[in-house]
Coordinates of C-alpha atoms and ligand atoms in Angstrom, one line a residue:
M1 CA 233.3 156.8 134.4
L2 CA 232.8 154.6 137.4
V3 CA 229.8 155.4 139.6
F4 CA 230.1 154.0 143.2
G5 CA 226.7 153.6 144.8
G6 CA 225.1 152.7 141.4
T7 CA 221.9 151.3 142.8
G8 CA 221.1 154.3 145.0
D9 CA 218.6 157.1 144.3
L10 CA 221.1 159.6 143.0
A11 CA 222.6 157.3 140.4
L12 CA 219.3 155.9 139.2
H13 CA 217.2 159.1 139.4
K14 CA 219.7 161.7 138.4
L15 CA 223.1 160.4 137.0
L16 CA 222.0 157.8 134.6
P17 CA 219.1 159.9 133.1
A18 CA 221.6 162.8 132.7
L19 CA 224.1 160.5 131.0
Y20 CA 221.4 159.1 128.8
H21 CA 220.5 162.7 127.6
L22 CA 224.2 163.5 127.0
H23 CA 224.5 160.3 125.0
R24 CA 221.4 160.9 123.0
E25 CA 222.7 164.3 122.0
G26 CA 226.1 162.9 121.1
R27 CA 227.9 164.8 123.8
L28 CA 229.7 161.9 125.4
P29 CA 233.1 160.8 124.1
A30 CA 232.4 158.0 121.6
D31 CA 234.5 155.5 123.5
M32 CA 233.4 156.4 127.0
R33 CA 232.2 153.6 129.2
I34 CA 230.1 153.8 132.3
H35 CA 230.8 151.3 135.0
V36 CA 228.5 151.1 137.9
A37 CA 229.6 149.6 141.2
A38 CA 227.4 148.6 144.1
L39 CA 227.0 146.0 146.8
N40 CA 224.0 144.2 145.3
D41 CA 224.8 140.9 143.7
L42 CA 223.4 141.7 140.3
Q43 CA 224.2 140.4 136.8
R44 CA 224.7 143.1 134.1
G45 CA 221.4 142.2 132.5
A46 CA 219.5 142.7 135.7
Y47 CA 221.2 146.1 136.3
L48 CA 220.3 147.2 132.8
T49 CA 216.7 146.4 133.4
L50 CA 216.7 148.4 136.6
A51 CA 218.5 151.3 135.0
E52 CA 216.1 151.3 132.0
R53 CA 213.1 151.3 134.3
H54 CA 214.4 154.4 136.1
C55 CA 215.5 156.2 133.0
R56 CA 212.1 155.7 131.4
A57 CA 210.5 157.2 134.5
Q58 CA 212.8 160.2 134.5
V59 CA 213.2 161.0 130.8
A60 CA 210.3 162.7 128.9
R61 CA 208.5 160.1 126.8
S62 CA 209.3 162.0 123.6
E63 CA 213.0 161.8 124.4
F64 CA 213.2 158.1 125.3
A65 CA 213.8 155.8 122.3
L66 CA 214.5 152.1 122.4
D67 CA 217.4 152.2 119.9
T68 CA 219.0 155.1 121.8
W69 CA 218.6 153.3 125.0
A70 CA 220.2 150.1 123.4
S71 CA 223.2 152.1 122.2
F72 CA 223.5 153.8 125.6
A73 CA 223.2 150.5 127.4
E74 CA 226.3 149.2 125.4
R75 CA 228.3 151.7 127.4
L76 CA 227.0 150.4 130.7
D77 CA 228.5 147.7 132.9
Y78 CA 227.8 146.5 136.4
F79 CA 230.3 145.5 139.0
S80 CA 229.3 144.0 142.3
M81 CA 231.6 144.9 145.2
D82 CA 231.8 145.8 148.9
L83 CA 233.2 149.4 149.0
S84 CA 234.7 148.8 152.5
Q85 CA 236.8 145.8 151.3
S86 CA 240.3 146.5 149.9
A87 CA 240.3 143.1 148.1
D88 CA 237.3 144.2 146.1
F89 CA 239.3 147.1 144.7
G90 CA 241.9 144.6 143.5
R91 CA 239.2 142.8 141.7
L92 CA 237.9 146.1 140.4
A93 CA 241.4 146.9 138.9
K94 CA 241.4 143.6 137.1
F95 CA 237.8 144.3 135.8
L96 CA 238.8 147.7 134.5
G97 CA 241.9 146.2 132.9
H98 CA 243.5 148.4 130.2
S99 CA 240.6 150.9 130.2
Q100 CA 242.0 152.6 133.3
Q101 CA 245.0 153.8 131.3
R102 CA 242.6 156.0 129.3
G103 CA 241.6 157.9 132.4
C104 CA 238.7 157.5 134.7
I105 CA 236.2 159.6 136.6
Y106 CA 235.1 158.2 139.9
Y107 CA 231.7 159.4 140.9
L108 CA 231.1 158.8 144.7
A109 CA 227.3 158.7 144.8
T110 CA 227.6 157.2 148.3
A111 CA 227.3 158.3 151.9
P112 CA 230.2 160.8 152.9
D113 CA 231.6 158.4 155.4
L114 CA 232.7 156.1 152.5
F115 CA 234.7 158.9 150.7
E116 CA 237.9 158.3 152.7
P117 CA 238.0 154.5 152.5
I118 CA 237.1 154.6 148.8
A119 CA 239.9 157.0 148.0
E120 CA 242.4 155.0 150.0
H121 CA 241.4 151.7 148.4
L122 CA 241.6 153.3 145.0
H123 CA 245.1 154.4 145.8
N124 CA 246.2 151.0 147.1
A125 CA 244.8 149.3 144.1
G126 CA 246.8 151.6 141.8
L127 CA 243.6 153.1 140.4
A128 CA 244.2 156.8 141.4
G129 CA 246.7 157.9 138.8
A130 CA 247.1 161.5 137.4
N131 CA 244.6 160.8 134.7
T132 CA 241.7 160.3 137.1
R133 CA 239.2 162.6 138.6
I134 CA 237.0 162.1 141.6
V135 CA 233.5 163.6 142.1
L136 CA 232.2 164.0 145.6
E137 CA 228.5 164.6 146.4
K138 CA 227.5 167.1 149.1
P139 CA 227.3 167.2 152.0
I140 CA 231.1 166.8 152.5
G141 CA 231.1 165.5 156.1
H142 CA 228.7 166.7 158.8
S143 CA 230.9 169.4 160.4
L144 CA 234.0 171.4 159.8
E145 CA 236.1 168.7 161.5
S146 CA 234.7 165.8 159.5
A147 CA 234.9 167.8 156.3
Q148 CA 238.5 168.6 156.9
E149 CA 239.3 165.0 157.6
I150 CA 237.6 163.9 154.4
N151 CA 239.3 166.6 152.3
Q152 CA 242.7 165.8 153.8
S153 CA 242.4 162.1 153.1
I154 CA 241.1 162.8 149.6
G155 CA 244.0 165.3 149.2
R156 CA 246.5 162.6 150.1
V157 CA 245.4 160.6 147.0
F158 CA 244.1 163.2 144.5
A159 CA 245.4 166.7 143.7
E160 CA 242.8 169.5 144.2
S161 CA 242.6 169.9 140.4
Q162 CA 241.3 166.3 140.3
V163 CA 238.6 166.8 142.9
F164 CA 235.1 167.9 141.8
R165 CA 232.8 168.7 144.8
I166 CA 229.4 168.8 143.2
D167 CA 226.6 171.1 144.3
H168 CA 223.9 170.6 141.7
Y169 CA 222.3 174.0 142.4
L170 CA 225.3 175.5 140.6
G171 CA 224.3 173.6 137.5
K172 CA 220.8 175.1 137.3
E173 CA 220.2 177.3 134.3
T174 CA 218.9 180.3 136.2
V175 CA 221.7 180.2 138.7
Q176 CA 224.1 180.7 135.9
N177 CA 221.8 183.3 134.5
L178 CA 222.2 185.2 137.7
M179 CA 225.9 185.6 136.9
A180 CA 225.0 186.8 133.4
L181 CA 222.5 189.2 134.8
R182 CA 224.9 190.6 137.3
F183 CA 228.1 190.6 135.3
A184 CA 227.0 191.2 131.7
N185 CA 224.7 194.1 132.4
A186 CA 225.9 197.4 133.8
L187 CA 222.4 198.3 134.9
F188 CA 222.3 196.6 138.2
E189 CA 225.8 197.0 139.5
P190 CA 225.5 200.5 141.0
V191 CA 222.4 199.6 143.0
W192 CA 223.5 196.1 143.9
R193 CA 224.6 197.0 147.5
T194 CA 223.7 198.3 150.8
G195 CA 221.9 201.7 150.6
H196 CA 219.8 200.5 147.7
I197 CA 218.9 196.9 148.6
D198 CA 216.7 196.5 151.6
H199 CA 217.1 192.8 152.0
V200 CA 217.5 189.5 150.1
Q201 CA 215.4 186.3 150.4
I202 CA 216.5 182.9 149.3
T203 CA 213.9 180.2 149.5
V204 CA 214.1 176.5 148.5
S205 CA 210.7 175.0 149.3
E206 CA 209.9 171.3 148.6
T207 CA 206.7 169.4 148.8
L208 CA 208.6 166.1 149.0
G209 CA 209.3 164.5 152.3
V210 CA 212.3 162.3 152.9
E211 CA 211.0 159.5 150.7
N212 CA 213.2 156.4 151.2
R213 CA 216.2 158.5 152.5
G214 CA 215.1 158.6 156.1
G215 CA 218.2 156.8 157.3
Y216 CA 220.5 159.4 155.7
Y217 CA 218.2 162.4 156.4
D218 CA 217.7 161.7 160.1
H219 CA 221.4 162.1 160.7
T220 CA 221.7 165.1 158.4
G221 CA 218.7 167.5 158.6
A222 CA 217.8 170.6 156.5
M223 CA 220.8 172.6 157.7
R224 CA 223.4 170.1 156.5
D225 CA 221.4 168.7 153.5
M226 CA 220.4 172.0 152.0
L227 CA 221.5 175.2 153.7
Q228 CA 225.2 174.5 154.2
N229 CA 225.6 173.9 150.5
H230 CA 222.8 174.8 148.1
L231 CA 221.5 178.0 149.8
L232 CA 224.9 179.3 150.7
Q233 CA 226.1 178.8 147.2
L234 CA 223.1 180.8 145.9
L235 CA 223.9 183.5 148.5
C236 CA 227.5 183.6 147.2
L237 CA 226.4 184.2 143.6
V238 CA 224.1 187.0 144.7
A239 CA 226.7 188.7 146.9
M240 CA 230.1 188.0 145.3
E241 CA 232.2 190.7 143.6
A242 CA 232.7 190.4 139.8
P243 CA 235.6 187.9 139.3
V244 CA 238.4 189.0 137.1
R245 CA 237.9 186.1 134.7
F246 CA 235.2 183.5 134.3
D247 CA 237.4 180.6 135.3
A248 CA 237.4 178.2 138.2
E249 CA 240.0 180.0 140.4
A250 CA 238.7 183.5 139.9
V251 CA 235.1 182.7 140.5
R252 CA 235.8 180.5 143.5
N253 CA 238.1 183.2 145.0
E254 CA 235.2 185.6 145.1
K255 CA 232.7 183.1 146.5
V256 CA 235.0 182.1 149.3
K257 CA 235.4 185.7 150.4
I258 CA 231.7 185.9 150.9
L259 CA 231.6 182.8 153.0
Q260 CA 234.4 184.1 155.1
A261 CA 232.6 187.4 155.5
L262 CA 229.4 185.8 156.9
K263 CA 228.8 187.2 160.4
P264 CA 229.1 184.4 162.9
I265 CA 225.8 183.3 164.6
S266 CA 226.4 181.6 167.9
G267 CA 225.3 181.5 171.5
L268 CA 222.1 183.4 172.2
D269 CA 222.1 184.9 168.7
V270 CA 221.1 181.4 167.4
Q271 CA 217.7 181.7 169.1
D272 CA 217.2 185.2 167.7
K273 CA 218.5 184.6 164.1
T274 CA 217.5 181.1 163.2
V275 CA 214.3 179.0 163.3
R276 CA 214.3 175.2 162.9
G277 CA 211.2 173.2 162.3
Q278 CA 210.0 169.7 161.7
Y279 CA 206.9 168.8 159.8
A280 CA 203.9 167.4 161.6
A281 CA 201.0 165.5 159.9
G282 CA 199.2 167.6 157.3
K283 CA 197.8 167.6 153.7
I284 CA 199.6 168.2 150.4
G285 CA 197.6 168.3 147.2
G286 CA 194.6 166.9 149.1
Q287 CA 196.6 163.9 150.3
D288 CA 197.2 163.1 154.0
V289 CA 200.9 163.2 154.8
P290 CA 202.3 161.6 158.0
A291 CA 204.5 163.5 160.5
Y292 CA 208.3 163.3 159.9
Y293 CA 208.9 161.0 162.9
F294 CA 206.6 158.4 161.3
E295 CA 208.7 158.3 158.1
K296 CA 210.6 155.1 157.3
N297 CA 214.0 154.8 159.0
V298 CA 213.4 157.9 161.1
D299 CA 213.6 157.8 164.9
N300 CA 210.2 158.3 166.4
D301 CA 211.6 160.9 168.9
S302 CA 213.8 162.5 166.3
D303 CA 214.8 166.1 166.8
T304 CA 216.1 166.5 163.2
E305 CA 215.0 169.7 161.5
T306 CA 213.2 169.4 158.2
F307 CA 212.9 173.2 157.9
V308 CA 215.4 175.9 158.6
A309 CA 215.3 179.7 158.3
V310 CA 218.2 182.0 159.0
H311 CA 218.8 185.7 159.1
A312 CA 222.3 186.0 157.7
E313 CA 224.5 189.0 157.4
I314 CA 227.7 189.7 155.4
D315 CA 230.3 191.8 157.0
N316 CA 231.8 193.6 154.1
W317 CA 231.8 197.0 152.5
R318 CA 229.0 196.1 149.9
W319 CA 226.6 194.3 152.2
A320 CA 227.0 195.7 155.7
G321 CA 223.5 196.0 157.3
V322 CA 221.6 194.1 154.5
P323 CA 219.8 191.1 155.9
F324 CA 219.9 187.9 153.8
Y325 CA 217.0 185.7 154.8
L326 CA 217.5 182.0 153.9
R327 CA 214.8 179.4 154.3
T328 CA 214.3 175.8 153.1
G329 CA 212.0 173.1 154.1
K330 CA 210.4 169.7 153.2
R331 CA 206.7 169.0 153.0
M332 CA 205.9 172.7 152.4
A333 CA 202.9 174.0 150.5
K334 CA 204.6 174.4 147.2
K335 CA 207.7 173.3 145.3
Y336 CA 209.7 176.3 144.3
S337 CA 213.1 177.9 144.6
E338 CA 213.6 181.6 144.2
I339 CA 215.8 184.5 145.1
V340 CA 214.2 187.9 145.9
I341 CA 216.1 191.1 145.8
Q342 CA 214.0 193.6 147.6
F343 CA 215.1 197.2 146.8
K344 CA 214.5 200.1 149.1
P345 CA 211.6 202.5 148.5
V346 CA 212.1 205.8 146.7
P347 CA 213.5 208.4 149.1
H348 CA 210.6 210.8 148.6
R349 CA 207.1 209.4 147.8
L350 CA 205.4 211.6 145.3
F351 CA 202.5 209.2 144.6
E352 CA 200.2 207.2 146.8
G353 CA 200.5 203.4 146.7
S354 CA 204.0 203.3 145.4
Q355 CA 205.9 200.2 146.4
A356 CA 209.6 199.4 146.3
N357 CA 211.1 197.6 143.3
R358 CA 211.7 193.9 143.6
L359 CA 213.8 191.6 141.4
L360 CA 212.6 188.0 141.5
I361 CA 214.9 185.2 140.2
S362 CA 213.0 182.0 140.0
L363 CA 215.0 178.8 139.7
Q364 CA 212.1 176.4 139.6
P365 CA 209.5 175.3 138.7
E366 CA 209.8 178.1 136.1
E367 CA 213.0 179.7 135.1
R368 CA 212.2 183.3 135.3
I369 CA 213.6 186.6 136.0
S370 CA 211.1 189.4 136.7
L371 CA 211.5 192.9 137.9
Q372 CA 208.6 194.6 139.6
L373 CA 208.3 198.2 138.7
M374 CA 205.7 200.8 139.6
G375 CA 203.6 202.1 136.7
K376 CA 200.5 204.2 136.2
S377 CA 197.1 202.6 135.7
P378 CA 195.5 203.8 132.5
G379 CA 193.0 206.6 132.9
R380 CA 192.8 209.8 134.7
G381 CA 194.8 210.5 137.8
M382 CA 198.1 209.0 139.1
R383 CA 196.9 205.6 140.2
L384 CA 199.9 203.4 140.6
T385 CA 200.1 199.7 140.0
P386 CA 203.0 197.2 140.4
M387 CA 203.9 195.8 136.9
E388 CA 206.3 193.1 135.9
L389 CA 209.1 193.1 133.4
D390 CA 209.0 189.4 133.0
L391 CA 211.6 187.2 131.4
N392 CA 210.4 183.6 131.2
L393 CA 213.4 181.7 129.8
A394 CA 211.3 178.8 128.5
Q395 CA 209.3 181.3 126.4
V396 CA 212.4 183.2 125.2
F397 CA 214.1 180.0 124.2
P398 CA 211.1 177.7 123.3
Q399 CA 213.2 175.5 121.0
N400 CA 215.9 174.7 123.6
R401 CA 215.5 171.6 125.7
R402 CA 215.9 172.4 129.4
W403 CA 219.0 170.8 130.7
D404 CA 219.1 169.1 134.1
A405 CA 221.8 170.5 136.4
Y406 CA 223.5 167.1 136.5
E407 CA 223.9 167.0 132.7
R408 CA 225.8 170.2 132.6
L409 CA 227.9 169.3 135.6
L410 CA 228.8 165.8 134.4
L411 CA 229.9 167.3 131.1
D412 CA 232.0 169.8 133.0
V413 CA 233.7 167.0 134.9
I414 CA 234.3 165.1 131.6
E415 CA 235.9 168.3 130.2
G416 CA 237.8 169.1 133.4
D417 CA 236.2 172.5 134.1
S418 CA 235.7 173.0 137.8
T419 CA 234.2 176.5 137.8
L420 CA 230.9 175.3 139.0
F421 CA 232.3 173.0 141.7
M422 CA 233.2 173.8 145.3
R423 CA 236.8 174.3 146.3
R424 CA 238.0 172.8 149.5
D425 CA 238.3 176.2 151.3
E426 CA 234.7 177.0 150.3
V427 CA 233.5 173.9 152.0
D428 CA 235.5 174.7 155.1
A429 CA 234.2 178.3 155.3
A430 CA 230.6 177.1 154.9
W431 CA 231.0 174.6 157.8
S432 CA 232.8 177.2 159.9
W433 CA 229.6 179.3 159.8
V434 CA 227.1 176.5 160.1
D435 CA 228.7 174.5 163.0
P436 CA 228.1 177.2 165.7
I437 CA 224.4 177.4 164.7
I438 CA 224.0 173.6 165.0
K439 CA 225.9 173.7 168.3
G440 CA 223.6 176.6 169.6
W441 CA 220.5 174.5 168.8
H442 CA 221.8 171.5 170.8
E443 CA 222.8 173.7 173.7
S444 CA 219.4 175.3 173.9
Y445 CA 217.7 171.9 174.3
Q446 CA 214.9 173.3 172.2
N447 CA 213.1 170.9 169.9
P448 CA 212.4 172.0 166.3
R449 CA 209.1 173.9 166.0
P450 CA 206.4 171.7 164.5
Y451 CA 204.7 172.9 161.3
P452 CA 201.8 171.2 159.5
A453 CA 202.9 169.5 156.2
G454 CA 201.5 171.6 153.4
S455 CA 202.2 174.9 155.2
N456 CA 204.9 177.6 154.8
G457 CA 206.9 176.4 157.8
P458 CA 206.6 177.3 161.5
E459 CA 205.1 180.7 162.4
Q460 CA 208.4 181.6 164.1
A461 CA 209.9 181.8 160.6
Q462 CA 207.4 184.6 159.8
N463 CA 208.4 186.4 162.9
L464 CA 212.0 186.4 161.8
L465 CA 211.0 189.0 159.2
E466 CA 207.9 190.5 160.7
R467 CA 209.7 192.0 163.6
S468 CA 211.6 194.2 161.3
G469 CA 208.5 195.1 159.3
R470 CA 209.3 192.7 156.4
E471 CA 207.6 189.7 155.1
W472 CA 208.4 186.5 153.1
H473 CA 207.5 186.7 149.4
D474 CA 205.0 183.8 149.5
Ligands
BG6_501 C1 219.5 167.4 147.4 C2 219.0 167.1 148.7 O1 220.8 167.9 147.4 O2 218.6 168.4 146.8 C3 217.5 166.7 148.7 O3 219.8 166.1 149.3 C4 216.7 167.7 148.0 O4 217.1 166.5 150.1 C5 217.3 168.0 146.7 O5 215.4 167.1 147.9 C6 216.5 169.2 146.0 O6 217.0 169.4 144.7 P1 216.1 170.1 143.6 O7 217.0 170.2 142.4 O8 214.9 169.2 143.4 O9 215.6 171.4 144.2

């Protein structure tokens, strides 16, 4: 495996710790080497020190052992290069030598504008043979047009079966459990549709700000960084039809149909159906937090959104008329990600105080699936109380280590299984829906709504639901 951008946050915080875990559990091929390429002029020893420091910080203390690290480090090598220089790829080919004949996975942990030149340079240096795979991090481009350009140039060098577009949300345990819940239990299927479901909420709320990614984030924003990919992928898994097989093509065929059925939001609808916000100064966990525009490498008159909420609709037989409320933001009150399936109330209320059922699928911090049912409180009379059927996955499987999404996905790339990766047409369909919303924002000349850091986002996001008598599950 060759990781481009090996000194960046993603490589140091996510990829190397994930590879370390896989190594520790004996899941990596014995002869697999991990080359890391980046611009910094570092010797291998200095890179290993840097990598060890980050792995120690990310890996639980009980899972980090010096001898395991030492054997993992034997797999690691560092190569200093300028990714924009074709001559450096010639040097890279020499450096890789015979090992390239054994096949190589290129992991592009870089900005998307480097995807095209890297693919081209790999090709010109003779490094893009049939026994290679390429992994691209989201977001793929910043619009439909740029994504198509990237996908076309990648497609000139690599066949679609060699391309793995990663969205780490698809590697999360509960996300896959959602598929098990839906497609391995007959119970929910008859009610999983319009007529029985009132609405769906998908929330990904973070307390972190942009940390040291201000330069990237300020050109990206919450819509492109999170909603276009992670939230839409979650929406697909909630809404898709059962695939005929659990394989890459069948699953992705069903997901793409949902993306293509999303009702377009453009023009004046954008004001009505979306809210974008930007965090102002506030407090999180008792700590003062500066406003977004004071973050490092962020323009101080930036109009980039750090929060977005959308009322989406799916124009198909199963979902007509069911709102899907999506929301994500940075510097919010709490870090959590969840999907709420809100069922309709019973058609005829026999008892006072009865509430509609709700299925809560919590991705993080806890991996939980809980179903809210109405029950009777003990004692005389029909006093009703909401009760939870609660499946906490950490309690059901206490002996199993919780895998990080990247571990699972890296192993899938190594094994060549692209079921949990985005196909090219999925990326196109997601951008086709997102582009007109971003355009509508720019045409309205309306700045993002400020919200205090440590809150649940701008109040306009509450209105998005309240005007139809609904509310966010906070
Ligand atoms: C990444 C985004 O894809 O997902 C980050 O670029 C975000 O901005 C992160 O913080 C959230 O991932 P998770 O797994 O912590 O919810």
